[in-house]
Tab-separated table of C-alpha atoms in Angstrom:
chain	number	residue	atom	x	y	z
V	1	MET	CA	66.902	-49.550	-2.418
V	2	ARG	CA	67.728	-49.014	-6.007
V	3	ARG	CA	67.414	-45.579	-7.453
V	4	GLU	CA	64.937	-46.769	-10.061
V	5	ASP	CA	62.805	-48.307	-7.307
V	6	PHE	CA	62.830	-44.974	-5.454
V	7	ASP	CA	61.921	-43.086	-8.570
V	8	HIS	CA	59.148	-45.544	-9.393
V	9	SER	CA	57.674	-45.175	-5.912
V	10	ASN	CA	57.670	-41.408	-6.195
V	11	SER	CA	56.131	-41.703	-9.616
V	12	LYS	CA	53.244	-43.729	-8.171
V	13	LYS	CA	52.686	-41.184	-5.438
V	14	ALA	CA	52.703	-38.391	-7.985
V	15	LYS	CA	50.182	-40.208	-10.129
V	16	GLY	CA	48.002	-40.790	-7.092
V	17	LYS	CA	48.090	-37.135	-6.200
V	18	ASN	CA	47.282	-36.152	-9.763
V	19	THR	CA	44.329	-38.548	-9.762
V	20	MET	CA	43.045	-37.030	-6.517
V	21	ARG	CA	43.453	-33.539	-7.917
V	22	LYS	CA	41.559	-34.498	-11.064
V	23	SER	CA	38.806	-36.105	-9.013
V	24	SER	CA	38.541	-33.012	-6.821
V	25	LEU	CA	38.489	-30.775	-9.885
V	26	VAL	CA	35.743	-32.875	-11.503
V	27	LYS	CA	33.672	-32.681	-8.303
V	28	SER	CA	34.179	-28.912	-8.108
V	29	LEU	CA	33.204	-28.451	-11.736
V	30	HIS	CA	30.145	-30.672	-11.199
V	31	ALA	CA	29.097	-28.640	-8.147
V	32	ALA	CA	29.619	-25.396	-10.051
V	33	ALA	CA	27.555	-26.752	-12.929
V	34	LEU	CA	24.734	-27.626	-10.535
V	35	ILE	CA	24.824	-24.131	-9.029
V	36	VAL	CA	24.739	-22.512	-12.467
V	37	ALA	CA	21.950	-24.848	-13.527
V	38	GLY	CA	20.033	-23.943	-10.366
V	39	ILE	CA	20.431	-20.252	-11.040
V	40	LEU	CA	19.376	-20.688	-14.661
V	41	PHE	CA	16.409	-22.828	-13.622
V	42	SER	CA	15.408	-20.252	-11.024
V	43	GLY	CA	15.633	-17.533	-13.640
V	44	VAL	CA	13.503	-19.547	-16.066
V	45	ALA	CA	10.973	-20.284	-13.306
V	46	GLN	CA	10.730	-16.599	-12.438
V	47	ALA	CA	10.417	-15.675	-16.092
V	48	ASP	CA	7.549	-18.181	-16.435
V	49	TRP	CA	5.708	-16.785	-13.407
V	50	PRO	CA	2.852	-17.423	-12.782
V	51	GLU	CA	2.695	-21.143	-13.440
V	52	ARG	CA	-0.132	-21.735	-10.954
V	53	PRO	CA	-2.925	-19.763	-9.215
V	54	VAL	CA	-1.997	-16.618	-7.286
V	55	THR	CA	-3.656	-15.561	-4.009
V	56	LEU	CA	-4.556	-11.892	-3.510
V	57	ILE	CA	-5.197	-11.123	0.169
V	58	VAL	CA	-7.662	-8.329	0.928
V	59	PRO	CA	-7.365	-7.151	4.570
V	60	TYR	CA	-11.041	-6.134	4.793
V	61	GLY	CA	-14.452	-7.698	4.261
V	62	ALA	CA	-16.284	-8.360	1.019
V	63	GLY	CA	-18.274	-5.439	-0.367
V	64	GLY	CA	-16.012	-2.622	0.824
V	65	GLY	CA	-13.885	-0.349	-1.320
V	66	THR	CA	-10.673	-2.333	-0.881
V	67	ASP	CA	-12.462	-5.562	-1.791
V	68	ALA	CA	-14.208	-3.983	-4.795
V	69	THR	CA	-11.063	-2.464	-6.284
V	70	GLY	CA	-9.074	-5.596	-5.454
V	71	ARG	CA	-11.462	-7.746	-7.469
V	72	ILE	CA	-11.096	-5.419	-10.448
V	73	ILE	CA	-7.304	-5.785	-10.218
V	74	ALA	CA	-7.535	-9.588	-9.782
V	75	ASN	CA	-9.813	-10.000	-12.816
V	76	MET	CA	-7.521	-7.930	-15.022
V	77	LEU	CA	-4.378	-9.761	-13.868
V	78	GLU	CA	-6.163	-13.037	-14.569
V	79	LYS	CA	-6.847	-11.901	-18.134
V	80	GLU	CA	-3.241	-10.766	-18.473
V	81	TYR	CA	-1.657	-14.059	-17.386
V	82	GLY	CA	-4.320	-16.686	-18.006
V	83	LYS	CA	-4.013	-17.992	-14.447
V	84	PRO	CA	-6.479	-17.568	-11.525
V	85	PHE	CA	-5.878	-14.658	-9.144
V	86	ASN	CA	-8.008	-15.645	-6.167
V	87	VAL	CA	-9.208	-12.924	-3.785
V	88	VAL	CA	-9.125	-14.021	-0.145
V	89	ASN	CA	-10.603	-11.730	2.519
V	90	ARG	CA	-8.544	-11.865	5.741
V	91	THR	CA	-10.369	-9.563	8.120
V	92	GLY	CA	-9.784	-8.503	11.709
V	93	GLY	CA	-8.003	-5.936	13.840
V	94	GLY	CA	-8.823	-3.021	11.557
V	95	GLY	CA	-6.703	-4.513	8.779
V	96	VAL	CA	-3.921	-5.879	11.012
V	97	VAL	CA	-4.743	-9.561	10.378
V	98	GLY	CA	-4.737	-9.259	6.596
V	99	HIS	CA	-1.668	-7.029	6.317
V	100	THR	CA	0.240	-9.385	8.640
V	101	ALA	CA	-0.780	-12.396	6.546
V	102	ILE	CA	0.620	-10.723	3.418
V	103	ALA	CA	3.899	-9.822	5.145
V	104	ASN	CA	4.367	-13.349	6.520
V	105	SER	CA	3.714	-15.136	3.214
V	106	GLU	CA	6.351	-16.922	1.150
V	107	PRO	CA	7.966	-14.274	-1.098
V	108	ASP	CA	7.662	-16.372	-4.265
V	109	GLY	CA	5.107	-14.221	-6.061
V	110	TYR	CA	2.195	-16.566	-5.423
V	111	THR	CA	0.766	-14.589	-2.504
V	112	LEU	CA	0.137	-10.900	-3.040
V	113	GLY	CA	-2.137	-8.470	-1.249
V	114	LEU	CA	-3.656	-5.031	-1.021
V	115	ALA	CA	-1.986	-2.633	1.399
V	116	THR	CA	-3.932	0.439	2.492
V	117	SER	CA	-3.364	3.678	4.373
V	118	SER	CA	-4.088	1.852	7.657
V	119	LEU	CA	-0.647	0.273	7.347
V	120	THR	CA	0.964	3.589	8.317
V	121	THR	CA	-0.678	3.597	11.774
V	122	PHE	CA	-0.280	0.029	13.109
V	123	GLU	CA	3.185	0.488	14.566
V	124	TRP	CA	2.289	3.789	16.228
V	125	PHE	CA	-0.786	2.336	17.929
V	126	GLY	CA	1.117	-0.778	18.959
V	127	SER	CA	-1.476	-2.998	17.274
V	128	SER	CA	1.186	-4.633	15.097
V	129	LYS	CA	4.905	-4.377	14.366
V	130	VAL	CA	4.172	-4.676	10.642
V	131	THR	CA	5.080	-1.547	8.652
V	132	TYR	CA	5.638	-0.606	5.021
V	133	ARG	CA	9.211	-1.903	5.434
V	134	ASP	CA	7.907	-5.499	5.560
V	135	PHE	CA	6.530	-5.446	2.017
V	136	THR	CA	7.688	-5.471	-1.574
V	137	PRO	CA	5.959	-2.459	-3.159
V	138	ILE	CA	4.397	-3.217	-6.542
V	139	ALA	CA	2.110	-0.281	-7.333
V	140	MET	CA	-0.279	2.176	-5.719
V	141	TYR	CA	-3.335	2.567	-7.936
V	142	ASN	CA	-5.871	4.536	-5.885
V	143	VAL	CA	-6.110	7.592	-3.651
V	144	ASP	CA	-9.405	8.901	-2.332
V	145	PRO	CA	-8.588	12.300	-0.836
V	146	THR	CA	-10.327	13.467	2.297
V	147	THR	CA	-13.163	15.900	1.635
V	148	ILE	CA	-14.383	18.202	4.396
V	149	LEU	CA	-18.185	18.228	4.409
V	150	VAL	CA	-20.849	20.155	6.289
V	151	LYS	CA	-24.599	19.920	6.467
V	152	SER	CA	-26.314	21.770	3.627
V	153	ASP	CA	-27.785	24.404	5.949
V	154	SER	CA	-24.485	24.908	7.823
V	155	PRO	CA	-23.436	28.531	8.426
V	156	PHE	CA	-19.949	27.630	7.172
V	157	GLY	CA	-19.568	28.762	3.578
V	158	SER	CA	-15.935	27.760	3.126
V	159	ILE	CA	-13.078	25.891	4.778
V	160	THR	CA	-11.583	29.205	5.889
V	161	ASP	CA	-14.803	29.855	7.838
V	162	VAL	CA	-14.410	26.473	9.558
V	163	LEU	CA	-10.752	27.061	10.463
V	164	ALA	CA	-11.452	30.569	11.770
V	165	ALA	CA	-14.330	29.329	13.936
V	166	ILE	CA	-12.289	26.491	15.443
V	167	LYS	CA	-9.360	28.811	16.144
V	168	ALA	CA	-11.583	31.427	17.780
V	169	ASN	CA	-13.557	28.918	19.869
V	170	PRO	CA	-11.412	25.875	20.774
V	171	GLY	CA	-13.531	22.927	21.898
V	172	LYS	CA	-16.851	24.397	20.708
V	173	HIS	CA	-17.157	22.598	17.360
V	174	SER	CA	-17.303	18.877	16.679
V	175	MET	CA	-16.346	16.292	14.095
V	176	ALA	CA	-17.440	12.666	13.626
V	177	THR	CA	-14.664	10.212	12.731
V	178	PRO	CA	-13.084	6.906	13.710
V	179	VAL	CA	-10.381	8.008	16.172
V	180	GLY	CA	-6.896	7.911	14.665
V	181	ALA	CA	-8.129	6.831	11.233
V	182	GLY	CA	-7.096	8.373	7.919
V	183	HIS	CA	-9.717	11.124	7.726
V	184	HIS	CA	-9.171	12.101	11.374
V	185	LEU	CA	-5.447	12.476	10.708
V	186	SER	CA	-6.045	14.359	7.452
V	187	PHE	CA	-8.168	17.035	9.102
V	188	SER	CA	-5.757	17.180	12.040
V	189	ALA	CA	-2.939	17.823	9.564
V	190	LEU	CA	-4.945	20.718	8.118
V	191	LEU	CA	-5.486	22.210	11.581
V	192	ASP	CA	-1.816	21.752	12.418
V	193	ALA	CA	-0.714	23.451	9.176
V	194	SER	CA	-3.061	26.330	10.012
V	195	GLY	CA	-1.365	26.860	13.371
V	196	ILE	CA	-4.345	25.412	15.256
V	197	ASP	CA	-3.989	22.778	17.971
V	198	PRO	CA	-5.482	19.576	16.457
V	199	ASN	CA	-7.250	18.999	19.770
V	200	SER	CA	-9.248	22.213	19.340
V	201	ILE	CA	-12.153	20.303	17.805
V	202	LYS	CA	-14.210	17.739	19.699
V	203	VAL	CA	-14.169	14.264	18.194
V	204	VAL	CA	-17.321	12.159	18.237
V	205	PRO	CA	-16.025	8.584	17.745
V	206	VAL	CA	-17.817	6.455	15.157
V	207	LYS	CA	-16.989	3.043	13.714
V	208	GLY	CA	-16.855	3.742	9.997
V	209	GLY	CA	-17.257	6.076	7.049
V	210	ALA	CA	-21.017	5.583	6.743
V	211	MET	CA	-21.530	6.630	10.366
V	212	ILE	CA	-19.540	9.849	9.836
V	213	LEU	CA	-22.029	10.914	7.182
V	214	GLN	CA	-25.075	9.778	9.142
V	215	GLU	CA	-23.979	11.752	12.197
V	216	LEU	CA	-23.297	14.837	10.082
V	217	ALA	CA	-26.568	14.639	8.140
V	218	ALA	CA	-28.490	14.263	11.422
V	219	GLY	CA	-26.914	17.449	12.765
V	220	GLY	CA	-25.014	15.700	15.543
V	221	VAL	CA	-21.689	17.271	14.530
V	222	ASP	CA	-20.516	20.382	12.691
V	223	ILE	CA	-18.196	18.784	10.134
V	224	GLY	CA	-17.456	15.367	8.676
V	225	PRO	CA	-14.263	14.342	6.901
V	226	SER	CA	-15.030	11.692	4.289
V	227	THR	CA	-14.560	11.095	0.559
V	228	LEU	CA	-16.576	12.309	-2.389
V	229	PRO	CA	-17.555	8.765	-3.482
V	230	GLU	CA	-18.849	7.885	-0.014
V	231	ALA	CA	-20.737	11.161	0.342
V	232	LYS	CA	-22.163	11.204	-3.187
V	233	SER	CA	-25.673	9.938	-2.400
V	234	LEU	CA	-26.204	12.400	0.474
V	235	MET	CA	-24.732	15.223	-1.593
V	236	ASP	CA	-27.068	14.363	-4.479
V	237	ALA	CA	-29.966	14.319	-2.022
V	238	GLY	CA	-29.077	17.865	-0.961
V	239	LYS	CA	-28.255	16.917	2.625
V	240	LEU	CA	-24.485	17.485	2.626
V	241	ARG	CA	-22.187	20.075	1.066
V	242	PRO	CA	-18.449	19.654	0.349
V	243	LEU	CA	-16.157	22.575	1.216
V	244	VAL	CA	-12.716	21.432	0.142
V	245	VAL	CA	-10.774	18.402	-1.054
V	246	LEU	CA	-7.353	17.593	0.433
V	247	ALA	CA	-5.738	16.788	-2.892
V	248	PRO	CA	-3.305	18.452	-5.307
V	249	GLU	CA	-5.986	18.564	-8.023
V	250	ARG	CA	-9.750	18.937	-8.195
V	251	SER	CA	-11.877	15.838	-8.596
V	252	ASP	CA	-13.076	14.987	-12.096
V	253	SER	CA	-16.413	13.898	-10.641
V	254	ASN	CA	-16.864	17.102	-8.579
V	255	PRO	CA	-14.823	19.809	-10.311
V	256	ASP	CA	-16.533	22.617	-8.378
V	257	VAL	CA	-14.954	21.557	-5.076
V	258	PRO	CA	-11.691	23.526	-4.554
V	259	THR	CA	-8.411	22.053	-3.358
V	260	VAL	CA	-6.860	23.135	-0.060
V	261	MET	CA	-4.141	25.010	-1.930
V	262	GLU	CA	-6.751	26.969	-3.861
V	263	ALA	CA	-8.864	27.660	-0.791
V	264	THR	CA	-6.169	28.390	1.794
V	265	GLY	CA	-2.790	28.537	0.073
V	266	MET	CA	-1.608	25.548	2.147
V	267	ASP	CA	-0.208	22.399	0.570
V	268	VAL	CA	-1.983	19.752	2.650
V	269	VAL	CA	-3.055	16.409	1.212
V	270	GLY	CA	-4.576	13.395	2.899
V	271	GLY	CA	-7.001	10.551	2.533
V	272	THR	CA	-7.122	6.835	1.959
V	273	TRP	CA	-5.069	4.877	-0.564
V	274	ARG	CA	-4.802	1.332	-1.865
V	275	SER	CA	-1.974	-0.605	-3.478
V	276	VAL	CA	-0.728	-3.988	-4.632
V	277	VAL	CA	2.180	-5.370	-2.586
V	278	GLY	CA	3.908	-8.632	-1.810
V	279	PRO	CA	5.962	-9.927	1.114
V	280	LYS	CA	9.480	-8.582	1.432
V	281	GLY	CA	12.132	-10.391	-0.614
V	282	MET	CA	10.224	-11.208	-3.794
V	283	PRO	CA	12.324	-12.037	-6.888
V	284	ASP	CA	13.181	-8.947	-8.936
V	285	ALA	CA	11.988	-10.577	-12.154
V	286	VAL	CA	8.520	-11.193	-10.714
V	287	VAL	CA	8.321	-7.684	-9.238
V	288	GLU	CA	9.270	-6.120	-12.567
V	289	LYS	CA	6.728	-8.279	-14.387
V	290	LEU	CA	3.957	-7.345	-11.943
V	291	ALA	CA	4.837	-3.640	-11.965
V	292	SER	CA	4.723	-3.656	-15.758
V	293	SER	CA	1.314	-5.354	-15.688
V	294	MET	CA	-0.048	-2.910	-13.108
V	295	GLU	CA	1.132	0.013	-15.227
V	296	LYS	CA	-0.653	-1.512	-18.208
V	297	ILE	CA	-3.832	-2.077	-16.166
V	298	TYR	CA	-3.755	1.463	-14.778
V	299	ALA	CA	-3.626	2.868	-18.315
V	300	ASP	CA	-6.440	0.603	-19.529
V	301	PRO	CA	-9.682	2.546	-20.247
V	302	GLU	CA	-11.654	-0.411	-18.881
V	303	PHE	CA	-9.943	-0.080	-15.496
V	304	LYS	CA	-10.481	3.680	-15.410
V	305	SER	CA	-14.130	3.201	-16.350
V	306	GLN	CA	-14.774	0.626	-13.618
V	307	MET	CA	-13.039	2.769	-10.980
V	308	ALA	CA	-14.968	5.873	-12.073
V	309	LYS	CA	-18.243	3.954	-11.983
V	310	LEU	CA	-17.556	3.045	-8.350
V	311	GLY	CA	-16.388	6.594	-7.629
V	312	TYR	CA	-12.785	5.751	-6.671
V	313	GLY	CA	-9.904	8.099	-7.359
V	314	LEU	CA	-6.831	7.218	-9.385
V	315	ARG	CA	-3.165	7.706	-8.615
V	316	TYR	CA	-0.218	5.620	-9.737
V	317	ALA	CA	3.158	5.150	-8.074
V	318	LYS	CA	5.666	2.314	-8.095
V	319	GLY	CA	9.132	1.458	-6.831
V	320	LYS	CA	11.004	4.165	-4.928
V	321	GLU	CA	8.256	6.753	-5.445
V	322	PHE	CA	5.716	4.453	-3.792
V	323	THR	CA	8.101	3.518	-0.968
V	324	ASP	CA	8.916	7.186	-0.307
V	325	PHE	CA	5.187	7.989	-0.232
V	326	MET	CA	4.531	5.314	2.413
V	327	ALA	CA	7.544	6.409	4.455
V	328	LYS	CA	6.339	10.021	4.451
V	329	MET	CA	2.801	9.040	5.488
V	330	HIS	CA	4.143	6.761	8.225
V	331	ALA	CA	6.323	9.507	9.703
V	332	SER	CA	3.723	12.289	9.506
V	333	ASN	CA	1.023	10.081	11.066
V	334	GLY	CA	3.322	9.369	14.001
V	335	VAL	CA	3.784	13.105	14.582
V	336	LEU	CA	0.057	13.800	14.397
V	337	LEU	CA	-0.918	10.925	16.668
V	338	LYS	CA	1.454	12.262	19.320
V	339	LYS	CA	0.029	15.782	19.000
V	340	LEU	CA	-3.455	14.343	19.381
V	341	GLY	CA	-2.356	12.566	22.539
V	342	LEU	CA	-3.331	9.175	21.129
V	343	ILE	CA	0.177	7.782	21.603
V	344	GLU	CA	3.069	8.694	23.870
């Protein structure tokens, strides 16, 4: 074989290899371009959110406090974005069905929901494995602190009278409440902070907030933990009297009712709360957009007016502050439920 033939053959092979390399490089660049385009498209899509109707799951029935406040939020978000925010009531299991539906939704920003204080008890009771960890926190917008009420002609003049009586006579006095619910745990936390066994008061189980007040007004129990909005009509009628509110500040609607800190020197807070959340893993851009909108809504005088008209309290928290709040409530409720003997 001549040298030039050998060199020519090698030259062909080299050209072939170069062609393959170029082809591979073109394919790689094309793939990279598609990836970049996909990322850019995704970013644009998130920035344009919402492009279609959004579902807002409410874990309780129509007409209740969560439904009422949720519809206010939905209407204001609809005005903000010009797209429908449709409230869907998913009831059942004391909130388990609805909260689970939110957690299991596609995390694309088109299914949101309202998480409530009940979320911090599901895991402890074994009713659901869903916890605050399964959600993307957007914003907490409402807290209705527990208020300790007595009948108007009750001999108890203050919360210190109530605590002293329970401590001196364990098992003698009674309270109406749904067992293991928010108000039950709030009053138990107060007893525990006072050095009193939370089981020192008899619990008369009822199914809801209205029945707490009915039982108390009828004289069937000595105290009733509820909220000022729920108790307002019976307080106005002169049948019930509030002793203390488990909140860091007095209520604007009932400024004469002292806080626990003022009445006892103990820093105990408790009650029910509501928030806007999404399933875990939502795009950051959508979360930031929603959080900004919720902050704007919370500051809107129209929102404050509608909440005040319905008698619901206001409190705002987002991001880490909101997550830390839920984590703290989840942990403390587990401790209290064990002390009450409701879980092992």
